[in-house]
Amino acid sequence: MLLVKKIISNISKILLILGFGYFFWLMLKITLEYIPFRKDVSFLMIKQTEVIERPEYLYFFYTHVYTSIFVLLSGFLAILRKDFRLKNFHKNAGKIYIFLILLFAAPSGIYMGIFANGGIYSKISFVILGCLWWFSTFKAYQFARQKKFKEHKQWMWRSFALTVSAITLRMWKVIIVYLFHPNPMDVYQIIAWMGWIPNIILIEYLITKKHL
């Protein structure tokens, strides 16, 4: 029985790594669309009002885009809790993750949320998401400093659940558009909330059930 559980656990980990690898590659491809630095590419094509009227918007946007891909990777490596035979690998991955979110990715995300597509409901959602992302990451940092590693682990999972909203948001978009063909602005309003609320509910459930 123990052998079966171990096999299932190992298979689950392999599937998790493969799944993350696939979606990380998709996110990397999106990020590479913004290299070199341009004002009229991909998502920015529908944000020309902000680009033209608010010169700082581009800096916040590119800060968010360029740091978030590293946040995604370092966060995943950190929650694996493996050193891969490299001294302090887990610890250093976590430091990179926390540093990038607290100083760059979350603040720029909050700013961008103020100008999100989809009207006031989308704006509220993305600003809340950014604030919760910053707060949960800060709590993870705080508990690590206090050497309360159980709490640190739980808050890291909360933070990472919000981090992967970049992926789940796009997954929900594909599903909703395929099934219901809604108005584009309606899509933004829906995925703005669906991108992160199910994630955090799942993590809270797993924490409550002591799986994390």
PDB file of C-alpha atoms in Angstrom:
ATOM      1  CA  MET A   1       0.000   0.000   0.000  1.00  0.00           C
ATOM      2  CA  LEU A   2       2.811   2.379   0.883  1.00  0.00           C
ATOM      3  CA  LEU A   3       4.528   1.516  -2.381  1.00  0.00           C
ATOM      4  CA  VAL A   4       1.362   2.340  -4.333  1.00  0.00           C
ATOM      5  CA  LYS A   5       1.034   5.693  -2.555  1.00  0.00           C
ATOM      6  CA  LYS A   6       4.668   6.478  -3.297  1.00  0.00           C
ATOM      7  CA  ILE A   7       4.223   5.612  -6.971  1.00  0.00           C
ATOM      8  CA  ILE A   8       1.081   7.759  -7.205  1.00  0.00           C
ATOM      9  CA  SER A   9       2.894  10.616  -5.465  1.00  0.00           C
ATOM     10  CA  ASN A  10       5.838  10.393  -7.869  1.00  0.00           C
ATOM     11  CA  ILE A  11       3.553  10.258 -10.903  1.00  0.00           C
ATOM     12  CA  SER A  12       1.651  13.288  -9.609  1.00  0.00           C
ATOM     13  CA  LYS A  13       4.887  15.224  -9.204  1.00  0.00           C
ATOM     14  CA  ILE A  14       6.007  14.320 -12.709  1.00  0.00           C
ATOM     15  CA  LEU A  15       2.652  15.400 -14.164  1.00  0.00           C
ATOM     16  CA  LEU A  16       2.834  18.628 -12.163  1.00  0.00           C
ATOM     17  CA  ILE A  17       6.296  19.407 -13.507  1.00  0.00           C
ATOM     18  CA  LEU A  18       5.314  18.555 -17.081  1.00  0.00           C
ATOM     19  CA  GLY A  19       2.124  20.586 -16.829  1.00  0.00           C
ATOM     20  CA  PHE A  20       3.936  23.576 -15.423  1.00  0.00           C
ATOM     21  CA  GLY A  21       6.648  23.241 -18.043  1.00  0.00           C
ATOM     22  CA  TYR A  22       4.082  23.368 -20.833  1.00  0.00           C
ATOM     23  CA  PHE A  23       2.268  26.411 -19.507  1.00  0.00           C
ATOM     24  CA  PHE A  24       5.523  28.138 -18.622  1.00  0.00           C
ATOM     25  CA  TRP A  25       6.628  27.719 -22.231  1.00  0.00           C
ATOM     26  CA  LEU A  26       3.373  29.318 -23.404  1.00  0.00           C
ATOM     27  CA  MET A  27       3.900  32.241 -21.024  1.00  0.00           C
ATOM     28  CA  LEU A  28       7.503  32.585 -22.177  1.00  0.00           C
ATOM     29  CA  LYS A  29       6.339  32.800 -25.792  1.00  0.00           C
ATOM     30  CA  ILE A  30       3.962  35.602 -24.810  1.00  0.00           C
ATOM     31  CA  THR A  31       6.781  37.404 -22.993  1.00  0.00           C
ATOM     32  CA  LEU A  32       9.111  37.113 -25.981  1.00  0.00           C
ATOM     33  CA  GLU A  33       6.562  38.988 -28.091  1.00  0.00           C
ATOM     34  CA  TYR A  34       7.558  42.086 -26.129  1.00  0.00           C
ATOM     35  CA  ILE A  35      11.237  41.863 -26.995  1.00  0.00           C
ATOM     36  CA  PRO A  36      12.487  44.270 -28.195  1.00  0.00           C
ATOM     37  CA  PHE A  37      10.750  47.075 -26.327  1.00  0.00           C
ATOM     38  CA  ARG A  38       7.890  48.397 -28.496  1.00  0.00           C
ATOM     39  CA  LYS A  39       4.715  50.439 -28.067  1.00  0.00           C
ATOM     40  CA  ASP A  40       2.540  48.723 -30.658  1.00  0.00           C
ATOM     41  CA  VAL A  41       2.727  44.983 -30.148  1.00  0.00           C
ATOM     42  CA  SER A  42       0.193  42.378 -29.014  1.00  0.00           C
ATOM     43  CA  PHE A  43      -1.771  43.490 -25.910  1.00  0.00           C
ATOM     44  CA  LEU A  44      -0.442  47.040 -26.207  1.00  0.00           C
ATOM     45  CA  MET A  45      -2.363  47.443 -29.456  1.00  0.00           C
ATOM     46  CA  ILE A  46      -5.582  47.745 -27.435  1.00  0.00           C
ATOM     47  CA  LYS A  47      -3.957  49.965 -24.800  1.00  0.00           C
ATOM     48  CA  GLN A  48      -2.867  52.815 -27.047  1.00  0.00           C
ATOM     49  CA  THR A  49      -4.876  55.363 -25.057  1.00  0.00           C
ATOM     50  CA  GLU A  50      -2.829  54.588 -21.955  1.00  0.00           C
ATOM     51  CA  VAL A  51       0.404  54.342 -23.950  1.00  0.00           C
ATOM     52  CA  ILE A  52      -0.124  57.771 -25.513  1.00  0.00           C
ATOM     53  CA  GLU A  53      -1.673  59.642 -22.588  1.00  0.00           C
ATOM     54  CA  ARG A  54       0.337  58.103 -19.753  1.00  0.00           C
ATOM     55  CA  PRO A  55       4.063  57.801 -20.552  1.00  0.00           C
ATOM     56  CA  GLU A  56       4.679  55.877 -17.326  1.00  0.00           C
ATOM     57  CA  TYR A  57       2.248  53.128 -18.380  1.00  0.00           C
ATOM     58  CA  LEU A  58       4.800  51.465 -20.654  1.00  0.00           C
ATOM     59  CA  TYR A  59       7.390  51.329 -17.888  1.00  0.00           C
ATOM     60  CA  PHE A  60       4.957  49.710 -15.478  1.00  0.00           C
ATOM     61  CA  PHE A  61       3.761  47.343 -18.199  1.00  0.00           C
ATOM     62  CA  TYR A  62       7.214  46.160 -19.210  1.00  0.00           C
ATOM     63  CA  THR A  63       8.331  45.930 -15.593  1.00  0.00           C
ATOM     64  CA  HIS A  64       5.395  43.620 -14.968  1.00  0.00           C
ATOM     65  CA  VAL A  65       5.921  41.532 -18.092  1.00  0.00           C
ATOM     66  CA  TYR A  66       9.671  41.107 -17.755  1.00  0.00           C
ATOM     67  CA  THR A  67       9.670  40.302 -14.032  1.00  0.00           C
ATOM     68  CA  SER A  68       6.585  38.082 -13.961  1.00  0.00           C
ATOM     69  CA  ILE A  69       8.119  35.352 -16.109  1.00  0.00           C
ATOM     70  CA  PHE A  70      10.989  35.052 -13.616  1.00  0.00           C
ATOM     71  CA  VAL A  71       8.513  35.174 -10.741  1.00  0.00           C
ATOM     72  CA  LEU A  72       6.623  32.259 -12.258  1.00  0.00           C
ATOM     73  CA  LEU A  73       9.761  30.150 -12.657  1.00  0.00           C
ATOM     74  CA  SER A  74      11.402  30.984  -9.331  1.00  0.00           C
ATOM     75  CA  GLY A  75       8.109  30.488  -7.493  1.00  0.00           C
ATOM     76  CA  PHE A  76       7.635  27.037  -8.950  1.00  0.00           C
ATOM     77  CA  LEU A  77      11.204  26.053  -8.130  1.00  0.00           C
ATOM     78  CA  ALA A  78      10.751  27.381  -4.595  1.00  0.00           C
ATOM     79  CA  ILE A  79       7.548  25.466  -3.837  1.00  0.00           C
ATOM     80  CA  LEU A  80       9.150  22.230  -5.051  1.00  0.00           C
ATOM     81  CA  ARG A  81      11.351  22.583  -1.956  1.00  0.00           C
ATOM     82  CA  LYS A  82      14.270  20.839  -3.629  1.00  0.00           C
ATOM     83  CA  ASP A  83      17.889  21.946  -3.729  1.00  0.00           C
ATOM     84  CA  PHE A  84      18.790  19.847  -6.802  1.00  0.00           C
ATOM     85  CA  ARG A  85      22.195  19.214  -5.187  1.00  0.00           C
ATOM     86  CA  LEU A  86      22.879  22.940  -5.203  1.00  0.00           C
ATOM     87  CA  LYS A  87      23.509  24.575  -1.857  1.00  0.00           C
ATOM     88  CA  ASN A  88      20.618  26.810  -0.722  1.00  0.00           C
ATOM     89  CA  PHE A  89      18.873  26.502  -4.104  1.00  0.00           C
ATOM     90  CA  HIS A  90      15.388  26.450  -2.560  1.00  0.00           C
ATOM     91  CA  LYS A  91      16.205  29.385  -0.300  1.00  0.00           C
ATOM     92  CA  ASN A  92      17.679  31.478  -3.101  1.00  0.00           C
ATOM     93  CA  ALA A  93      14.799  30.712  -5.475  1.00  0.00           C
ATOM     94  CA  GLY A  94      12.423  31.878  -2.770  1.00  0.00           C
ATOM     95  CA  LYS A  95      14.417  35.062  -2.235  1.00  0.00           C
ATOM     96  CA  ILE A  96      14.293  35.893  -5.944  1.00  0.00           C
ATOM     97  CA  TYR A  97      10.561  35.185  -6.028  1.00  0.00           C
ATOM     98  CA  ILE A  98       9.784  37.376  -3.033  1.00  0.00           C
ATOM     99  CA  PHE A  99      12.113  40.197  -4.089  1.00  0.00           C
ATOM    100  CA  LEU A 100      10.661  40.445  -7.595  1.00  0.00           C
ATOM    101  CA  ILE A 101       7.052  40.398  -6.423  1.00  0.00           C
ATOM    102  CA  LEU A 102       7.360  42.870  -3.567  1.00  0.00           C
ATOM    103  CA  LEU A 103       9.414  45.447  -5.447  1.00  0.00           C
ATOM    104  CA  PHE A 104       8.375  45.049  -9.069  1.00  0.00           C
ATOM    105  CA  ALA A 105       5.722  42.576 -10.220  1.00  0.00           C
ATOM    106  CA  ALA A 106       2.945  43.276  -7.702  1.00  0.00           C
ATOM    107  CA  PRO A 107       3.259  47.101  -7.596  1.00  0.00           C
ATOM    108  CA  SER A 108       3.318  47.292 -11.399  1.00  0.00           C
ATOM    109  CA  GLY A 109       0.388  44.871 -11.546  1.00  0.00           C
ATOM    110  CA  ILE A 110      -1.646  47.048  -9.188  1.00  0.00           C
ATOM    111  CA  TYR A 111      -0.934  50.090 -11.340  1.00  0.00           C
ATOM    112  CA  MET A 112      -1.956  48.240 -14.496  1.00  0.00           C
ATOM    113  CA  GLY A 113      -5.093  46.996 -12.767  1.00  0.00           C
ATOM    114  CA  ILE A 114      -6.297  50.576 -12.453  1.00  0.00           C
ATOM    115  CA  PHE A 115      -6.419  50.724 -16.262  1.00  0.00           C
ATOM    116  CA  ALA A 116      -7.641  47.167 -16.896  1.00  0.00           C
ATOM    117  CA  ASN A 117     -10.058  46.443 -19.722  1.00  0.00           C
ATOM    118  CA  GLY A 118     -13.608  45.448 -18.857  1.00  0.00           C
ATOM    119  CA  GLY A 119     -14.737  48.409 -16.810  1.00  0.00           C
ATOM    120  CA  ILE A 120     -14.872  49.017 -13.082  1.00  0.00           C
ATOM    121  CA  TYR A 121     -15.449  45.371 -12.101  1.00  0.00           C
ATOM    122  CA  SER A 122     -12.306  44.231 -13.887  1.00  0.00           C
ATOM    123  CA  LYS A 123     -10.313  47.098 -12.425  1.00  0.00           C
ATOM    124  CA  ILE A 124     -11.444  46.244  -8.894  1.00  0.00           C
ATOM    125  CA  SER A 125     -10.560  42.590  -9.371  1.00  0.00           C
ATOM    126  CA  PHE A 126      -7.064  43.203 -10.715  1.00  0.00           C
ATOM    127  CA  VAL A 127      -6.268  45.763  -8.025  1.00  0.00           C
ATOM    128  CA  ILE A 128      -7.456  43.359  -5.314  1.00  0.00           C
ATOM    129  CA  LEU A 129      -5.428  40.585  -6.933  1.00  0.00           C
ATOM    130  CA  GLY A 130      -2.301  42.732  -6.944  1.00  0.00           C
ATOM    131  CA  CYS A 131      -2.767  43.756  -3.318  1.00  0.00           C
ATOM    132  CA  LEU A 132      -3.392  40.186  -2.161  1.00  0.00           C
ATOM    133  CA  TRP A 133      -0.401  39.006  -4.186  1.00  0.00           C
ATOM    134  CA  TRP A 134       1.852  41.538  -2.485  1.00  0.00           C
ATOM    135  CA  PHE A 135       0.398  40.870   0.969  1.00  0.00           C
ATOM    136  CA  SER A 136       0.580  37.062   0.782  1.00  0.00           C
ATOM    137  CA  THR A 137       4.162  37.247  -0.467  1.00  0.00           C
ATOM    138  CA  PHE A 138       5.106  39.662   2.293  1.00  0.00           C
ATOM    139  CA  LYS A 139       3.575  37.340   4.897  1.00  0.00           C
ATOM    140  CA  ALA A 140       5.591  34.448   3.466  1.00  0.00           C
ATOM    141  CA  TYR A 141       8.731  36.567   3.764  1.00  0.00           C
ATOM    142  CA  GLN A 142       7.807  37.650   7.284  1.00  0.00           C
ATOM    143  CA  PHE A 143       7.275  34.095   8.531  1.00  0.00           C
ATOM    144  CA  ALA A 144      10.499  32.918   6.899  1.00  0.00           C
ATOM    145  CA  ARG A 145      12.378  35.640   8.754  1.00  0.00           C
ATOM    146  CA  GLN A 146      10.723  34.468  11.979  1.00  0.00           C
ATOM    147  CA  LYS A 147      11.627  30.847  11.132  1.00  0.00           C
ATOM    148  CA  LYS A 148       7.969  29.847  11.299  1.00  0.00           C
ATOM    149  CA  PHE A 149       8.313  27.576   8.311  1.00  0.00           C
ATOM    150  CA  LYS A 150       4.880  25.947   8.447  1.00  0.00           C
ATOM    151  CA  GLU A 151       3.194  29.334   8.138  1.00  0.00           C
ATOM    152  CA  HIS A 152       5.802  30.413   5.599  1.00  0.00           C
ATOM    153  CA  LYS A 153       4.977  27.423   3.414  1.00  0.00           C
ATOM    154  CA  GLN A 154       1.230  28.091   3.584  1.00  0.00           C
ATOM    155  CA  TRP A 155       1.617  31.749   2.646  1.00  0.00           C
ATOM    156  CA  MET A 156       3.982  30.844  -0.179  1.00  0.00           C
ATOM    157  CA  TRP A 157       1.306  28.558  -1.582  1.00  0.00           C
ATOM    158  CA  ARG A 158      -1.241  31.359  -1.314  1.00  0.00           C
ATOM    159  CA  SER A 159       1.140  33.692  -3.093  1.00  0.00           C
ATOM    160  CA  PHE A 160       1.907  31.172  -5.815  1.00  0.00           C
ATOM    161  CA  ALA A 161      -1.799  30.472  -6.327  1.00  0.00           C
ATOM    162  CA  LEU A 162      -2.138  34.152  -7.190  1.00  0.00           C
ATOM    163  CA  THR A 163       1.004  34.056  -9.317  1.00  0.00           C
ATOM    164  CA  VAL A 164      -0.396  31.322 -11.546  1.00  0.00           C
ATOM    165  CA  SER A 165      -3.505  33.425 -12.142  1.00  0.00           C
ATOM    166  CA  ALA A 166      -1.512  34.606 -15.167  1.00  0.00           C
ATOM    167  CA  ILE A 167      -1.985  31.076 -16.508  1.00  0.00           C
ATOM    168  CA  THR A 168      -5.456  30.233 -15.196  1.00  0.00           C
ATOM    169  CA  LEU A 169      -6.844  33.544 -16.447  1.00  0.00           C
ATOM    170  CA  ARG A 170      -5.852  32.604 -19.980  1.00  0.00           C
ATOM    171  CA  MET A 171      -7.187  29.076 -19.564  1.00  0.00           C
ATOM    172  CA  TRP A 172     -10.584  30.395 -18.479  1.00  0.00           C
ATOM    173  CA  LYS A 173     -10.572  32.826 -21.378  1.00  0.00           C
ATOM    174  CA  VAL A 174     -10.118  30.007 -23.895  1.00  0.00           C
ATOM    175  CA  ILE A 175     -12.834  27.905 -22.255  1.00  0.00           C
ATOM    176  CA  ILE A 176     -15.369  30.729 -21.950  1.00  0.00           C
ATOM    177  CA  VAL A 177     -14.842  32.030 -25.482  1.00  0.00           C
ATOM    178  CA  TYR A 178     -15.036  28.515 -26.932  1.00  0.00           C
ATOM    179  CA  LEU A 179     -18.226  27.583 -25.081  1.00  0.00           C
ATOM    180  CA  PHE A 180     -20.190  30.826 -24.911  1.00  0.00           C
ATOM    181  CA  HIS A 181     -18.761  33.324 -27.455  1.00  0.00           C
ATOM    182  CA  PRO A 182     -19.424  36.344 -25.209  1.00  0.00           C
ATOM    183  CA  ASN A 183     -18.690  39.994 -25.893  1.00  0.00           C
ATOM    184  CA  PRO A 184     -14.937  40.697 -25.445  1.00  0.00           C
ATOM    185  CA  MET A 185     -15.541  43.164 -22.610  1.00  0.00           C
ATOM    186  CA  ASP A 186     -17.731  40.610 -20.832  1.00  0.00           C
ATOM    187  CA  VAL A 187     -14.902  38.115 -21.124  1.00  0.00           C
ATOM    188  CA  TYR A 188     -12.530  40.509 -19.364  1.00  0.00           C
ATOM    189  CA  GLN A 189     -14.997  41.023 -16.528  1.00  0.00           C
ATOM    190  CA  ILE A 190     -15.428  37.284 -16.019  1.00  0.00           C
ATOM    191  CA  ILE A 191     -11.816  36.164 -16.271  1.00  0.00           C
ATOM    192  CA  ALA A 192     -10.653  39.056 -14.099  1.00  0.00           C
ATOM    193  CA  TRP A 193     -12.279  37.208 -11.182  1.00  0.00           C
ATOM    194  CA  MET A 194     -12.137  33.615 -12.419  1.00  0.00           C
ATOM    195  CA  GLY A 195      -8.407  33.903 -12.971  1.00  0.00           C
ATOM    196  CA  TRP A 196      -7.597  33.951  -9.265  1.00  0.00           C
ATOM    197  CA  ILE A 197     -10.589  33.254  -7.005  1.00  0.00           C
ATOM    198  CA  PRO A 198     -10.813  29.486  -7.748  1.00  0.00           C
ATOM    199  CA  ASN A 199      -7.044  29.260  -7.223  1.00  0.00           C
ATOM    200  CA  ILE A 200      -7.139  30.761  -3.757  1.00  0.00           C
ATOM    201  CA  ILE A 201     -10.225  28.749  -2.778  1.00  0.00           C
ATOM    202  CA  LEU A 202      -8.421  25.545  -3.759  1.00  0.00           C
ATOM    203  CA  ILE A 203      -5.328  26.474  -1.767  1.00  0.00           C
ATOM    204  CA  GLU A 204      -7.386  27.396   1.301  1.00  0.00           C
ATOM    205  CA  TYR A 205      -9.165  24.055   1.052  1.00  0.00           C
ATOM    206  CA  LEU A 206      -5.863  22.172   0.848  1.00  0.00           C
ATOM    207  CA  ILE A 207      -4.442  24.127   3.783  1.00  0.00           C
ATOM    208  CA  THR A 208      -7.583  23.482   5.843  1.00  0.00           C
ATOM    209  CA  LYS A 209      -7.361  19.769   5.068  1.00  0.00           C
ATOM    210  CA  LYS A 210      -3.673  19.879   6.045  1.00  0.00           C
ATOM    211  CA  HIS A 211      -2.494  18.781   2.609  1.00  0.00           C
ATOM    212  CA  LEU A 212      -0.162  21.797   2.475  1.00  0.00           C
TER     213      LEU A 212
END
